[in-house]
Short mmCIF file of C-alpha atoms in Angstrom, two decimals:
data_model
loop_
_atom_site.label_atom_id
_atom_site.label_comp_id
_atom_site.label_asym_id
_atom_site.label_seq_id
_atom_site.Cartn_x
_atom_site.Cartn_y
_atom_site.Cartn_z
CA UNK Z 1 -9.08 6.06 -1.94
CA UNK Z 2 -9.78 9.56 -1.78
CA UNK Z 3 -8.47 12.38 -3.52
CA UNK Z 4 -9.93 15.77 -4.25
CA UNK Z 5 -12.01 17.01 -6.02
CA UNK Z 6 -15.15 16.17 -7.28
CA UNK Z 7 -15.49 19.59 -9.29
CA UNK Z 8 -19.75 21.12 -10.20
CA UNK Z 9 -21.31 23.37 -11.74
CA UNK Z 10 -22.81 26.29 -10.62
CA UNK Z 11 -26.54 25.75 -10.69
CA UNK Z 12 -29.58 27.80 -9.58
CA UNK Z 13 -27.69 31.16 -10.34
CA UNK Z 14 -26.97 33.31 -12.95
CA UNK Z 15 -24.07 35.27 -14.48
CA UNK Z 16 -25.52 38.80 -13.79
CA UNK Z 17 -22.26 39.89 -11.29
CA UNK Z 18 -19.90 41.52 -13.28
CA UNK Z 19 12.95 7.95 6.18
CA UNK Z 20 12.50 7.12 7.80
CA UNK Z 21 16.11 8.23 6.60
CA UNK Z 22 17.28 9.49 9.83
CA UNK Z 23 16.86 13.20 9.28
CA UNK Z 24 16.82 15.01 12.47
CA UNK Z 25 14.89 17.85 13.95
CA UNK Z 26 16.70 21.75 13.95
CA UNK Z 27 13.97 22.87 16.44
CA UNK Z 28 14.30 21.49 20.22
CA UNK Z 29 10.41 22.52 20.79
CA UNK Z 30 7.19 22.61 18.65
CA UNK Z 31 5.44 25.30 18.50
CA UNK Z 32 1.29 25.70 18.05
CA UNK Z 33 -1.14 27.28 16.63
CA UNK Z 34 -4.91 26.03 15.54
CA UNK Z 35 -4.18 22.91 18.18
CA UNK Z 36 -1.57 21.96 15.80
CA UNK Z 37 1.70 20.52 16.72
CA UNK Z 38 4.49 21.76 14.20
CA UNK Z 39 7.65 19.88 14.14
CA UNK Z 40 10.01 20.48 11.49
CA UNK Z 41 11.82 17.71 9.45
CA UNK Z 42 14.31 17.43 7.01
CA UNK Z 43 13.11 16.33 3.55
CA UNK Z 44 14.96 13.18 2.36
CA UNK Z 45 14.30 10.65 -0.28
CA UNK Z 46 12.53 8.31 2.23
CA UNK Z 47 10.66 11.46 4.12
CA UNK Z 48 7.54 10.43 5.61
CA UNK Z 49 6.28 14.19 5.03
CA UNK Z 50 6.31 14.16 1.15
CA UNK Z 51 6.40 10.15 0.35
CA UNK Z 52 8.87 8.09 -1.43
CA UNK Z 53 10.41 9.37 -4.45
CA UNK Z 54 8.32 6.83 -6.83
CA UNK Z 55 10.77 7.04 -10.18
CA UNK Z 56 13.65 6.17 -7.73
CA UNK Z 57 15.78 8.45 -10.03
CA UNK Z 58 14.83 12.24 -8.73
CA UNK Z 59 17.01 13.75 -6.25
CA UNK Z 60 15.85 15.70 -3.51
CA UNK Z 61 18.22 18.25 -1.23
CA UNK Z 62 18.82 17.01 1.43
CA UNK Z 63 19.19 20.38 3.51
CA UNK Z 64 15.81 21.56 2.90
CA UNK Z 65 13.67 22.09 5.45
CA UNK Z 66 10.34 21.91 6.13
CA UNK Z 67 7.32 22.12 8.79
CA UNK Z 68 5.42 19.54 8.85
CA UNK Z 69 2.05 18.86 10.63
CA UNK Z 70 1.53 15.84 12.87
CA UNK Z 71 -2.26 14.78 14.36
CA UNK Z 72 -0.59 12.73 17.79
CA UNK Z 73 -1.85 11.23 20.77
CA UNK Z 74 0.06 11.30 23.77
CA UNK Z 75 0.55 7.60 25.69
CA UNK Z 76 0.42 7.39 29.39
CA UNK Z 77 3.78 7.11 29.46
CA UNK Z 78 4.69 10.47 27.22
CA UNK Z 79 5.26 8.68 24.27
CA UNK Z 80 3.78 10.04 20.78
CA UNK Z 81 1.40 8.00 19.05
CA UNK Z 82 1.44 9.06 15.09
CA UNK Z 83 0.20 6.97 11.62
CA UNK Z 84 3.82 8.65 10.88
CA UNK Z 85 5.58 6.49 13.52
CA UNK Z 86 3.96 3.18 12.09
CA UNK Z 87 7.12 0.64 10.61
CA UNK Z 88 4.18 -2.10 8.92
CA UNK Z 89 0.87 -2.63 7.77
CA UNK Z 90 0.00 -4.31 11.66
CA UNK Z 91 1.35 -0.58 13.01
CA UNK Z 92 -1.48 1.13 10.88
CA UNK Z 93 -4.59 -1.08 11.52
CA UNK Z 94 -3.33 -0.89 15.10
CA UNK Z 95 -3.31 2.35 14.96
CA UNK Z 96 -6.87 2.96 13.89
CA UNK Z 97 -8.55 0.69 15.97
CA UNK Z 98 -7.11 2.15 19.37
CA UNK Z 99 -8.29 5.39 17.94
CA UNK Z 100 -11.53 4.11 17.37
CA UNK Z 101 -11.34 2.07 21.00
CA UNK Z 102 -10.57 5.24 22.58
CA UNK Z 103 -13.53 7.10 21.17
CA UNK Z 104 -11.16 9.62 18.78
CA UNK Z 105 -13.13 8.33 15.47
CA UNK Z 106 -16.08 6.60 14.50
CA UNK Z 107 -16.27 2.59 14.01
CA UNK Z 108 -17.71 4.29 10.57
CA UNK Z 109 -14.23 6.11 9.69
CA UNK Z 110 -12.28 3.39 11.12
CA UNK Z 111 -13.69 1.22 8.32
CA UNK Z 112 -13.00 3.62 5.86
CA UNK Z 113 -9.37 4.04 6.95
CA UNK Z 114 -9.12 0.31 6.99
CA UNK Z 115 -10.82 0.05 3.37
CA UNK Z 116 -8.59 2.65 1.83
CA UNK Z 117 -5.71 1.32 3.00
CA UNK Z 118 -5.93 -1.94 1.87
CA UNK Z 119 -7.53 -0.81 -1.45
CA UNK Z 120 -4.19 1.63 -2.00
CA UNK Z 121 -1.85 -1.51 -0.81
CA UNK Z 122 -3.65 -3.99 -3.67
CA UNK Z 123 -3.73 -1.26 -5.94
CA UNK Z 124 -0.13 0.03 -5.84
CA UNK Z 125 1.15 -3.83 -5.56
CA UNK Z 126 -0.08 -4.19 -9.31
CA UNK Z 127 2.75 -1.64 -10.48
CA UNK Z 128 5.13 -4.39 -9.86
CA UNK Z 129 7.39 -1.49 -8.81
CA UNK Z 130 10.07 -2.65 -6.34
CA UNK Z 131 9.48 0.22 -3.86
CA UNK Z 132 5.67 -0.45 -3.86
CA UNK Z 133 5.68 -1.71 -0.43
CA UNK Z 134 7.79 1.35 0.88
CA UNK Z 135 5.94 3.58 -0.86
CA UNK Z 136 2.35 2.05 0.21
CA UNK Z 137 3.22 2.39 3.83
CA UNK Z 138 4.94 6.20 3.53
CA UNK Z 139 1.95 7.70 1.60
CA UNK Z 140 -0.53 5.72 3.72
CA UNK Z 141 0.83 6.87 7.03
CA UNK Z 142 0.85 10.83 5.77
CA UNK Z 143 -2.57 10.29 4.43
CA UNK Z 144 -4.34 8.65 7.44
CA UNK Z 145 -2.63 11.37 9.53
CA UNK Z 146 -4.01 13.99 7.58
CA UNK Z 147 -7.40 12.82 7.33
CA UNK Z 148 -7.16 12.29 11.38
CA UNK Z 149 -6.35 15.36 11.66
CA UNK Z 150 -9.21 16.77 9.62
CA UNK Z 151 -11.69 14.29 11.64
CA UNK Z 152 -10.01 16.00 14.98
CA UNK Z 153 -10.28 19.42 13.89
CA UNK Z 154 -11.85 20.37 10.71
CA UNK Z 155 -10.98 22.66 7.88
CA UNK Z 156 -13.31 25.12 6.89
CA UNK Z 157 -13.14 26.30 3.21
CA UNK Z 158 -13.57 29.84 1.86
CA UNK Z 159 -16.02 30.30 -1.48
CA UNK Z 160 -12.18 30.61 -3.16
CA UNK Z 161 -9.75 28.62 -1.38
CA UNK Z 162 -6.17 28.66 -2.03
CA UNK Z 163 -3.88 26.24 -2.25
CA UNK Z 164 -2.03 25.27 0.82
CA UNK Z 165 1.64 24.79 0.64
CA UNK Z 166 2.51 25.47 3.59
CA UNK Z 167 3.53 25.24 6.55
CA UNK Z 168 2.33 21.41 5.05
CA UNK Z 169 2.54 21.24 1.33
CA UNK Z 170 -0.77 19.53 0.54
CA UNK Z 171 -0.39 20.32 -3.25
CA UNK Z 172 3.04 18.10 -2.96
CA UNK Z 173 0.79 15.61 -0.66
CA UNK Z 174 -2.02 14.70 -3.14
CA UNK Z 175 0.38 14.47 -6.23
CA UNK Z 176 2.46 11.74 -4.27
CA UNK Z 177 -0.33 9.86 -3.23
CA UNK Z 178 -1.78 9.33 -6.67
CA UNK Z 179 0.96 9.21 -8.82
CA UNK Z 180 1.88 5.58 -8.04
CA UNK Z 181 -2.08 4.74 -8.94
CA UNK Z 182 -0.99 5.62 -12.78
CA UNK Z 183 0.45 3.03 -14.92
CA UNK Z 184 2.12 5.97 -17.11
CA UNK Z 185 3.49 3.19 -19.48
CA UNK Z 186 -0.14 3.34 -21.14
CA UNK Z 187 -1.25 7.18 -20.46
CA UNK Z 188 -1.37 9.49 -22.58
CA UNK Z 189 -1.93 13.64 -23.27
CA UNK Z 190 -3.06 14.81 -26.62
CA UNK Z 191 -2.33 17.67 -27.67
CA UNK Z 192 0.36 18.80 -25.83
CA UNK Z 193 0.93 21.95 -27.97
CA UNK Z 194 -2.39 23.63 -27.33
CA UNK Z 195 -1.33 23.19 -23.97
CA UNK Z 196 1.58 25.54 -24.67
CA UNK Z 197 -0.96 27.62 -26.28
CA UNK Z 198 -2.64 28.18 -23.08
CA UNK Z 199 0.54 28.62 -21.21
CA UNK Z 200 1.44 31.44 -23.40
CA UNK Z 201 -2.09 33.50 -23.11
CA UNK Z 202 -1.94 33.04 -19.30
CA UNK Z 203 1.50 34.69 -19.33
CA UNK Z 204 -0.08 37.29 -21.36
CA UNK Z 205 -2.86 38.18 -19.01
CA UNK Z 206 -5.69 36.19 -20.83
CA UNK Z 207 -8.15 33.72 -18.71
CA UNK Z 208 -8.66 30.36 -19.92
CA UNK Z 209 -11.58 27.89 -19.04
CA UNK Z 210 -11.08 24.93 -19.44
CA UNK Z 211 -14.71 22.72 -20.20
CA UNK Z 212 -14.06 19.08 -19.47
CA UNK Z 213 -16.17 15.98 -18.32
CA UNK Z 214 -15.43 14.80 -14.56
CA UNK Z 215 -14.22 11.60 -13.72
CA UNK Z 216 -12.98 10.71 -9.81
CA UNK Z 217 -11.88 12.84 -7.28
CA UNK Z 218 -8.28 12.52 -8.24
CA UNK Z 219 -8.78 14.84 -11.69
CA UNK Z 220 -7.07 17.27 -10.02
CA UNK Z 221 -3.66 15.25 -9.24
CA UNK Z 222 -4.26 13.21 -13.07
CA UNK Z 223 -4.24 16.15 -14.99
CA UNK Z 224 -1.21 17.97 -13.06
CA UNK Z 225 0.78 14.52 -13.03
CA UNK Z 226 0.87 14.20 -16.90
CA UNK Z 227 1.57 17.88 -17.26
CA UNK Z 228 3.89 18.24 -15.04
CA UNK Z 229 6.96 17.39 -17.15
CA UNK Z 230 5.87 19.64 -19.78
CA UNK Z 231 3.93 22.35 -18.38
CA UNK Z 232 3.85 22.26 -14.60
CA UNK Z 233 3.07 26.53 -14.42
CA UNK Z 234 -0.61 25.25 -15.75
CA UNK Z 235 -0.67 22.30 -12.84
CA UNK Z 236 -0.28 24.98 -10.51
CA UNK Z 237 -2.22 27.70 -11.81
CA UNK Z 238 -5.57 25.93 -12.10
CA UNK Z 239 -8.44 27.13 -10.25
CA UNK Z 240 -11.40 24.23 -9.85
CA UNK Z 241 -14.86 24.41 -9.67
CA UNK Z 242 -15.51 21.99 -6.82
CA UNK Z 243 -18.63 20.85 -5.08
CA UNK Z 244 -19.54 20.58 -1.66
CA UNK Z 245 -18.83 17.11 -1.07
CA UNK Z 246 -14.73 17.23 -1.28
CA UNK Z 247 -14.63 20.53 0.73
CA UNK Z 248 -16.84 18.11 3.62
CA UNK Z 249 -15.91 14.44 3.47
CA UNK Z 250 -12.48 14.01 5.95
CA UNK Z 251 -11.43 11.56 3.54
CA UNK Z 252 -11.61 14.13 1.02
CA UNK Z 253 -10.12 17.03 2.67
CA UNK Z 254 -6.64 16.94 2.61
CA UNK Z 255 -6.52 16.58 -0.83
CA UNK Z 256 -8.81 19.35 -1.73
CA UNK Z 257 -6.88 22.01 0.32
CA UNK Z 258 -4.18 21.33 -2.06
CA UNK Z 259 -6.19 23.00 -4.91
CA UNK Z 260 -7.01 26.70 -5.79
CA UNK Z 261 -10.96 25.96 -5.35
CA UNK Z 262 -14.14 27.68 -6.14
CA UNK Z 263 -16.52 25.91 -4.01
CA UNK Z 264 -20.05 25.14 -4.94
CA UNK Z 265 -23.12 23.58 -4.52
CA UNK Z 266 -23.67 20.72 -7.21
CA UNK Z 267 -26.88 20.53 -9.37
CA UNK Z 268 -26.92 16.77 -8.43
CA UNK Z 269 -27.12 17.62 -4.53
CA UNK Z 270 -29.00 20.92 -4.46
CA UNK Z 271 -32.20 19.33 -3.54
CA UNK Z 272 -30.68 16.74 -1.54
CA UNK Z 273 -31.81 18.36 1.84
CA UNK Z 274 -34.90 20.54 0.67
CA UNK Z 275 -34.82 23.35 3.52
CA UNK Z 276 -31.42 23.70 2.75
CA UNK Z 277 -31.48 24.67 -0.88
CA UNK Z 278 -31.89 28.64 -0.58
CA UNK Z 279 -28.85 28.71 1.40
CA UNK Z 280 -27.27 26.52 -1.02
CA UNK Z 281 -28.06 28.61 -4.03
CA UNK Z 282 -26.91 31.99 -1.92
CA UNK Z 283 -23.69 30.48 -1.26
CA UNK Z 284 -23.27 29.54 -5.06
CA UNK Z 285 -24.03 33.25 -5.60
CA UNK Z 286 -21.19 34.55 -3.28
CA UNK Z 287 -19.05 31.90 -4.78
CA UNK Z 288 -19.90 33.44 -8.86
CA UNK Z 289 -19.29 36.91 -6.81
CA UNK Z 290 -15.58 35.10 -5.89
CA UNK Z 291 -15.00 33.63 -9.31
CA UNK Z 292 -15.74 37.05 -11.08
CA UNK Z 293 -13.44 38.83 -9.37
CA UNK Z 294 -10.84 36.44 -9.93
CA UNK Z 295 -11.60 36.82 -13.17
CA UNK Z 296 -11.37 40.65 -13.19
CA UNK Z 297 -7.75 40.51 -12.59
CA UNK Z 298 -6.38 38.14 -15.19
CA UNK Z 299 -4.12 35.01 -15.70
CA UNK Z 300 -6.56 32.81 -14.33
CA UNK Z 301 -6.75 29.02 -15.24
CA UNK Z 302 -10.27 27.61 -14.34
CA UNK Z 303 -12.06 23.99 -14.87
CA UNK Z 304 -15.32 23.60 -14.64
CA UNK Z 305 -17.42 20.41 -15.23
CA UNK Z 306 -20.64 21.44 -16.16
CA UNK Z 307 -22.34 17.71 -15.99
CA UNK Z 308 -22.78 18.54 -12.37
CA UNK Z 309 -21.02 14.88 -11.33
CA UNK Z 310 -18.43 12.42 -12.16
CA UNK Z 311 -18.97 9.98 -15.56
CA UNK Z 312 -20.81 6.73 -14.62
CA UNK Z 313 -21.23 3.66 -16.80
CA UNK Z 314 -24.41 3.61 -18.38
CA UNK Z 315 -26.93 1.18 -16.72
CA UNK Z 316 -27.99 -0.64 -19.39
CA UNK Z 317 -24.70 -1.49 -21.49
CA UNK Z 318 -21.88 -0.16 -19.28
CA UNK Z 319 -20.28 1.43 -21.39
CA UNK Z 320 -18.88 5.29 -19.86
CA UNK Z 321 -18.57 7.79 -21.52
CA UNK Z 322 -18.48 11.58 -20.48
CA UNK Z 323 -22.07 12.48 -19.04
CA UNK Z 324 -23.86 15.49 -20.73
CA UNK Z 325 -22.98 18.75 -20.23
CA UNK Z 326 -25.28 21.39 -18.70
CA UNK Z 327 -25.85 24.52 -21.11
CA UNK Z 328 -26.86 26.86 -18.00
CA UNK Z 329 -23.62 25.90 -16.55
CA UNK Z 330 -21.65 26.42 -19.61
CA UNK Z 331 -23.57 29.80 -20.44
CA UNK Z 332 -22.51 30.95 -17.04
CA UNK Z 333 -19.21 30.56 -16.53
CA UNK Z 334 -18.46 31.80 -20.36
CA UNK Z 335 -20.55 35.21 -19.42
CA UNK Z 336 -18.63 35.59 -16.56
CA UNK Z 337 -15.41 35.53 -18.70
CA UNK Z 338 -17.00 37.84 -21.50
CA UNK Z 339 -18.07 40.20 -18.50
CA UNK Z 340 -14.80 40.52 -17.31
CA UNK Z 341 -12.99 43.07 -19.51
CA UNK Z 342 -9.74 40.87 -19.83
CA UNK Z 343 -9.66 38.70 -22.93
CA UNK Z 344 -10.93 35.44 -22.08
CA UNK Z 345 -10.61 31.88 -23.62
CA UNK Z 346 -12.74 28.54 -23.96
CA UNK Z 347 -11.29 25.29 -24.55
CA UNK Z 348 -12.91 21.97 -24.56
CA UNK Z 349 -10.70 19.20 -22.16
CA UNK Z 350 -11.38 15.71 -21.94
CA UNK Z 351 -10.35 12.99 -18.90
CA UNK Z 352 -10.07 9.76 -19.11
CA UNK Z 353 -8.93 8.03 -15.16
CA UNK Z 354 -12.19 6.28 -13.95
CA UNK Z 355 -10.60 3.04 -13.14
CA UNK Z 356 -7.80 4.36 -11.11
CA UNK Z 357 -10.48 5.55 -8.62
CA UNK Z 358 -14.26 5.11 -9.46
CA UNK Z 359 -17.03 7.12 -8.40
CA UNK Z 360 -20.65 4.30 -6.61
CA UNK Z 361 -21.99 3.51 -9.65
CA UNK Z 362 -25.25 5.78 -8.35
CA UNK Z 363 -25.11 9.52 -7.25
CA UNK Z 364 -24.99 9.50 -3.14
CA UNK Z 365 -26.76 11.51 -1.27
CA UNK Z 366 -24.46 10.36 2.26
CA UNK Z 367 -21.54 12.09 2.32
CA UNK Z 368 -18.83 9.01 3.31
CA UNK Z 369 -18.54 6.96 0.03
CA UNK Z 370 -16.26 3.75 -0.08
CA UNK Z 371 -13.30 4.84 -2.20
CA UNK Z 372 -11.71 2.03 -4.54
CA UNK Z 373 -8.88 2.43 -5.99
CA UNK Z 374 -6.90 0.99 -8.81
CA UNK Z 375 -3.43 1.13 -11.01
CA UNK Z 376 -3.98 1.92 -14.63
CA UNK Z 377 -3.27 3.68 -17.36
CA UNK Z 378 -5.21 7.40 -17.62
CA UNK Z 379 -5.43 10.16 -20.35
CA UNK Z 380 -5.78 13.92 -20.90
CA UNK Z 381 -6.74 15.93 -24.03
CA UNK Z 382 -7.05 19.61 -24.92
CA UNK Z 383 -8.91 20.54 -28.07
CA UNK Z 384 -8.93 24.02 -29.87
CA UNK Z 385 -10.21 27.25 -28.56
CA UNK Z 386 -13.99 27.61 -29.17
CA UNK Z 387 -15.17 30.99 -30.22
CA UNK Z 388 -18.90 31.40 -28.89
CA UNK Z 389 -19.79 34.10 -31.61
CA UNK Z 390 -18.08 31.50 -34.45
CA UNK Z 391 -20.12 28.76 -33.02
CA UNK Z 392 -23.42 30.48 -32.60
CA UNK Z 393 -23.42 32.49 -35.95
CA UNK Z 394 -26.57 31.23 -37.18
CA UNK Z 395 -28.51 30.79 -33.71
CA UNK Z 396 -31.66 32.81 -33.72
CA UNK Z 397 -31.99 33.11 -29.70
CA UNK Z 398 -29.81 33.58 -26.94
CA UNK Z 399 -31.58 29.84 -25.58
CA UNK Z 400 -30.29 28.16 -29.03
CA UNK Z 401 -26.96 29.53 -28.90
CA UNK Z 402 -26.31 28.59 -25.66
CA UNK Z 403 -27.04 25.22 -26.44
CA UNK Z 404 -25.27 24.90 -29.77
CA UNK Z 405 -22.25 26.39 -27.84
CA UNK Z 406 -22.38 24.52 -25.00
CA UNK Z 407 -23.17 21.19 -27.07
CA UNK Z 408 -19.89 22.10 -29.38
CA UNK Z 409 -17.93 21.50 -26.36
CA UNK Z 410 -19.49 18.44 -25.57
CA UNK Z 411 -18.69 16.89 -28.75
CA UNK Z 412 -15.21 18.03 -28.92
CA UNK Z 413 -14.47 16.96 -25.61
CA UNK Z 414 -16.48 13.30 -26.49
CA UNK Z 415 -14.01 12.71 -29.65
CA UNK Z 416 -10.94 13.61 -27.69
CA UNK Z 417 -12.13 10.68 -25.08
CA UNK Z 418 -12.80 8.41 -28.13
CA UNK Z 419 -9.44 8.37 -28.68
CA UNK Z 420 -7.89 8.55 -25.62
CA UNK Z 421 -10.09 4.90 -25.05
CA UNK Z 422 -8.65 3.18 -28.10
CA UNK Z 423 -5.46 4.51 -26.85
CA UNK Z 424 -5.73 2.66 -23.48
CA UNK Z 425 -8.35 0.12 -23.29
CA UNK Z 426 -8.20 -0.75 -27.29
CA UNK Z 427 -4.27 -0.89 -26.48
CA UNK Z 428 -3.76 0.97 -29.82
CA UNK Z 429 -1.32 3.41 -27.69
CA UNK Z 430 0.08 6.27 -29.62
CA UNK Z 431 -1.38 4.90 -33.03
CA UNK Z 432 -4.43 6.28 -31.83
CA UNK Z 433 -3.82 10.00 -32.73
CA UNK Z 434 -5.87 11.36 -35.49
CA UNK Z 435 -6.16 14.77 -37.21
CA UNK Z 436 -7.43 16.16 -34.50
CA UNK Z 437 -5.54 14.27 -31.65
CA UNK Z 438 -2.19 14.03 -31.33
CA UNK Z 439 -0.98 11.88 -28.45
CA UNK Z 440 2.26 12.03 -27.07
CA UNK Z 441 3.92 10.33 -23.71
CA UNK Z 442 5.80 13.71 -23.02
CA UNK Z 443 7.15 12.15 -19.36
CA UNK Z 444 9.51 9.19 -21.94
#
């Protein structure tokens, strides 16, 4: 599928800135705004707004309300035409093939829609879960209507975006849609009390960065899924580094404007259009401008991936592991933090979810990748704080301690995914935990 957020780093700049349940409708009329048709239903364990309730054991009030956005077309005959009104799998492929008949989308996004769809519906089917085929078709319908609806009339993203919630909660959207991907039986989080550790400097004032490899575009929704029974302030809290391609691709979109972004150019797609690279690397600068005063004021969360990309499988054996990060990258961000007069923190993260949703096996240049999609088990690790001036004690140069510190965080955030992959693909589960890693299935 799709999901948001293929997160960068900043490159070519430097750190110098300082139910269908039968719920009716209260309102008798929509209003507008933005083209938009608002029409305002009530939330319900079957809504078609927010997806089914996958555990099957959450309640939800009934009596709240909420707005929801619809992307319609209007029949001859007055009726409204919406991926929201579709009862089967034959209502949806309908659906996007009179839309692509009638000119509203490409033959090119049509195939994507179809792809996605049927990629979600096999993947979700391999939960075994007994609402997989309600929930396939309810976050399917939302999905394709929001990605319409970006195709119809695009979102433009500021340098930092925040997270919309409203009057359609896309945060809500994109942790529904993924959740049923993860097989939580085998996923783990290690660590779980350095988490807390963060929590606790946030509330304090303190920024935290969190330095982590980047696997899919669903990081975003993987890492706030498994902390979101323990520590769901720090789900909501993060800021991410994003690049250009999730704030661009419709597919991506909806999912993105879920997230508290930074957008940025990547390293890997800087050059990909040479006479656009200047305005590329001035739009990274307004974005560092952005991200510094964010961190002026304090209690910001912030990921970063400073490999530039998502992990690929190595060409030669396959095996994946998290791609290198880049010292510039790391130097910069960490500068910013020291430059900020609130007390900052580092801390090295590590992500283990390619299969659930992984990346062409080469770096695109097109923006419109095929998304696959897959159920399986995923993991998350924290490590402990890295202090640069501990790390770098004997460097000699700026150059060599910015590459022993940024290669510290590298290794910490290797070993963490070392374990986390005997944990799920070596099926050794929780017996995986070491001295340094201690997993835990806090969601049991």
């Amino acid at each position: 599928m799709v999901v948001v957020l293929a997160c960068s780093s900043f490159s070519g700049v430097t750190a110098s800135c300082s139910s269908s349940c039968g719920a009716t409708s209260t309102s008798s009329a929509p209003s507008s705004s933005r083209g938009i048709m608002y029409f305002p239903y009530w939330k319900c364990r079957k809504s078609r707004l927010t997806g089914v309730c996958w555990s099957g054991t959450r309640e939800v009030r009934s009596k709240e309300l909420i707005t929801r956005v619809v992307a319609t077309e209007v029949t001859a005959n007055g009726e409204t035409e919406s991926f929201l009104d579709a009862r089967s799998e034959e209502d949806i492929i309908y659906l996007i093939q009179k839309r692509a008949e009638s000119g509203k989308i490409t033959e090119n996004i049509a195939t994507g829609m179809k792809i996605l769809y049927h990629n979600y519906r096999n993947a979700v089917l391999k939960s075994k879960n007994p609402l997989a085929n309600d929930v396939i078709l309810s976050n399917m319908a939302v999905a394709l209507d929001r990605i319409l609806f970006e195709v119809e009339d695009p979102f433009t993203f500021l340098p930092h975006h925040r997270a919309i919630r409203e009057p359609f909660d896309y945060y809500t959207f994109g942790q529904n849609y993924i959740r049923p991907l993860i097989d939580f039986r085998t996923s783990y989080i290690g660590n779980i009390s350095i988490f807390q550790e963060v929590e606790e400097k946030l509330r304090k004032g303190h920024n935290v960065i969190f330095v982590s490899n980047h696997q899919t575009e669903a990081d975003p929704a993987v890492i706030a899924l498994l902390l979101e029974t323990t520590n769901p302030f720090l789900a909501e809290k993060l800021t991410y580094i994003a690049g250009d391609r999730v704030v661009t691709d419709p597919f991506c979109k909806p999912f993105s404007m879920g997230r508290n972004l930074i957008c940025v150019y990547s390293k890997n797609h800087l050059y990909d259009i040479p006479e656009l690279a200047d305005m590329k690397k001035k739009a990274n600068t307004r974005s560092l401008k952005a991200m510094a005063m964010l961190l002026r004021d304090g209690g910001k969360l912030i990921w970063i991936a400073p490999s530039g990309g998502r992990d690929r499988p190595d060409s030669l054996t396959g095996e994946l592991h998290p791609a290198p990060f880049d010292a510039s990258s790391v130097d910069n961000i960490r500068r910013l933090a020291d430059h900020s007069t609130v007390e900052g923190h580092i801390y090295p993260l590590s992500l283990l979810c390619y299969d659930i949703m992984p990346p062409p096996h080469q770096v695109e240049k097109e923006i419109g990748e095929q998304r696959r999609v897959s159920f399986h088990g995923v993991g998350l690790s924290i490590g402990h704080e890295l202090k640069f001036d501990v790390i770098t004690s004997t460097s000699e140069t700026a150059e060599e301690a910015k590459n022993v510190f940024s290669q510290a965080l590298y290794n910490s955030a290797s070993e963490q995914y070392d374990i986390l992959k005997s944990a799920i693909y070596g099926h050794d589960g929780l017996n995986a935990s070491n001295s340094s890693v201690s997993l835990s299935q806090s969601w049991k």
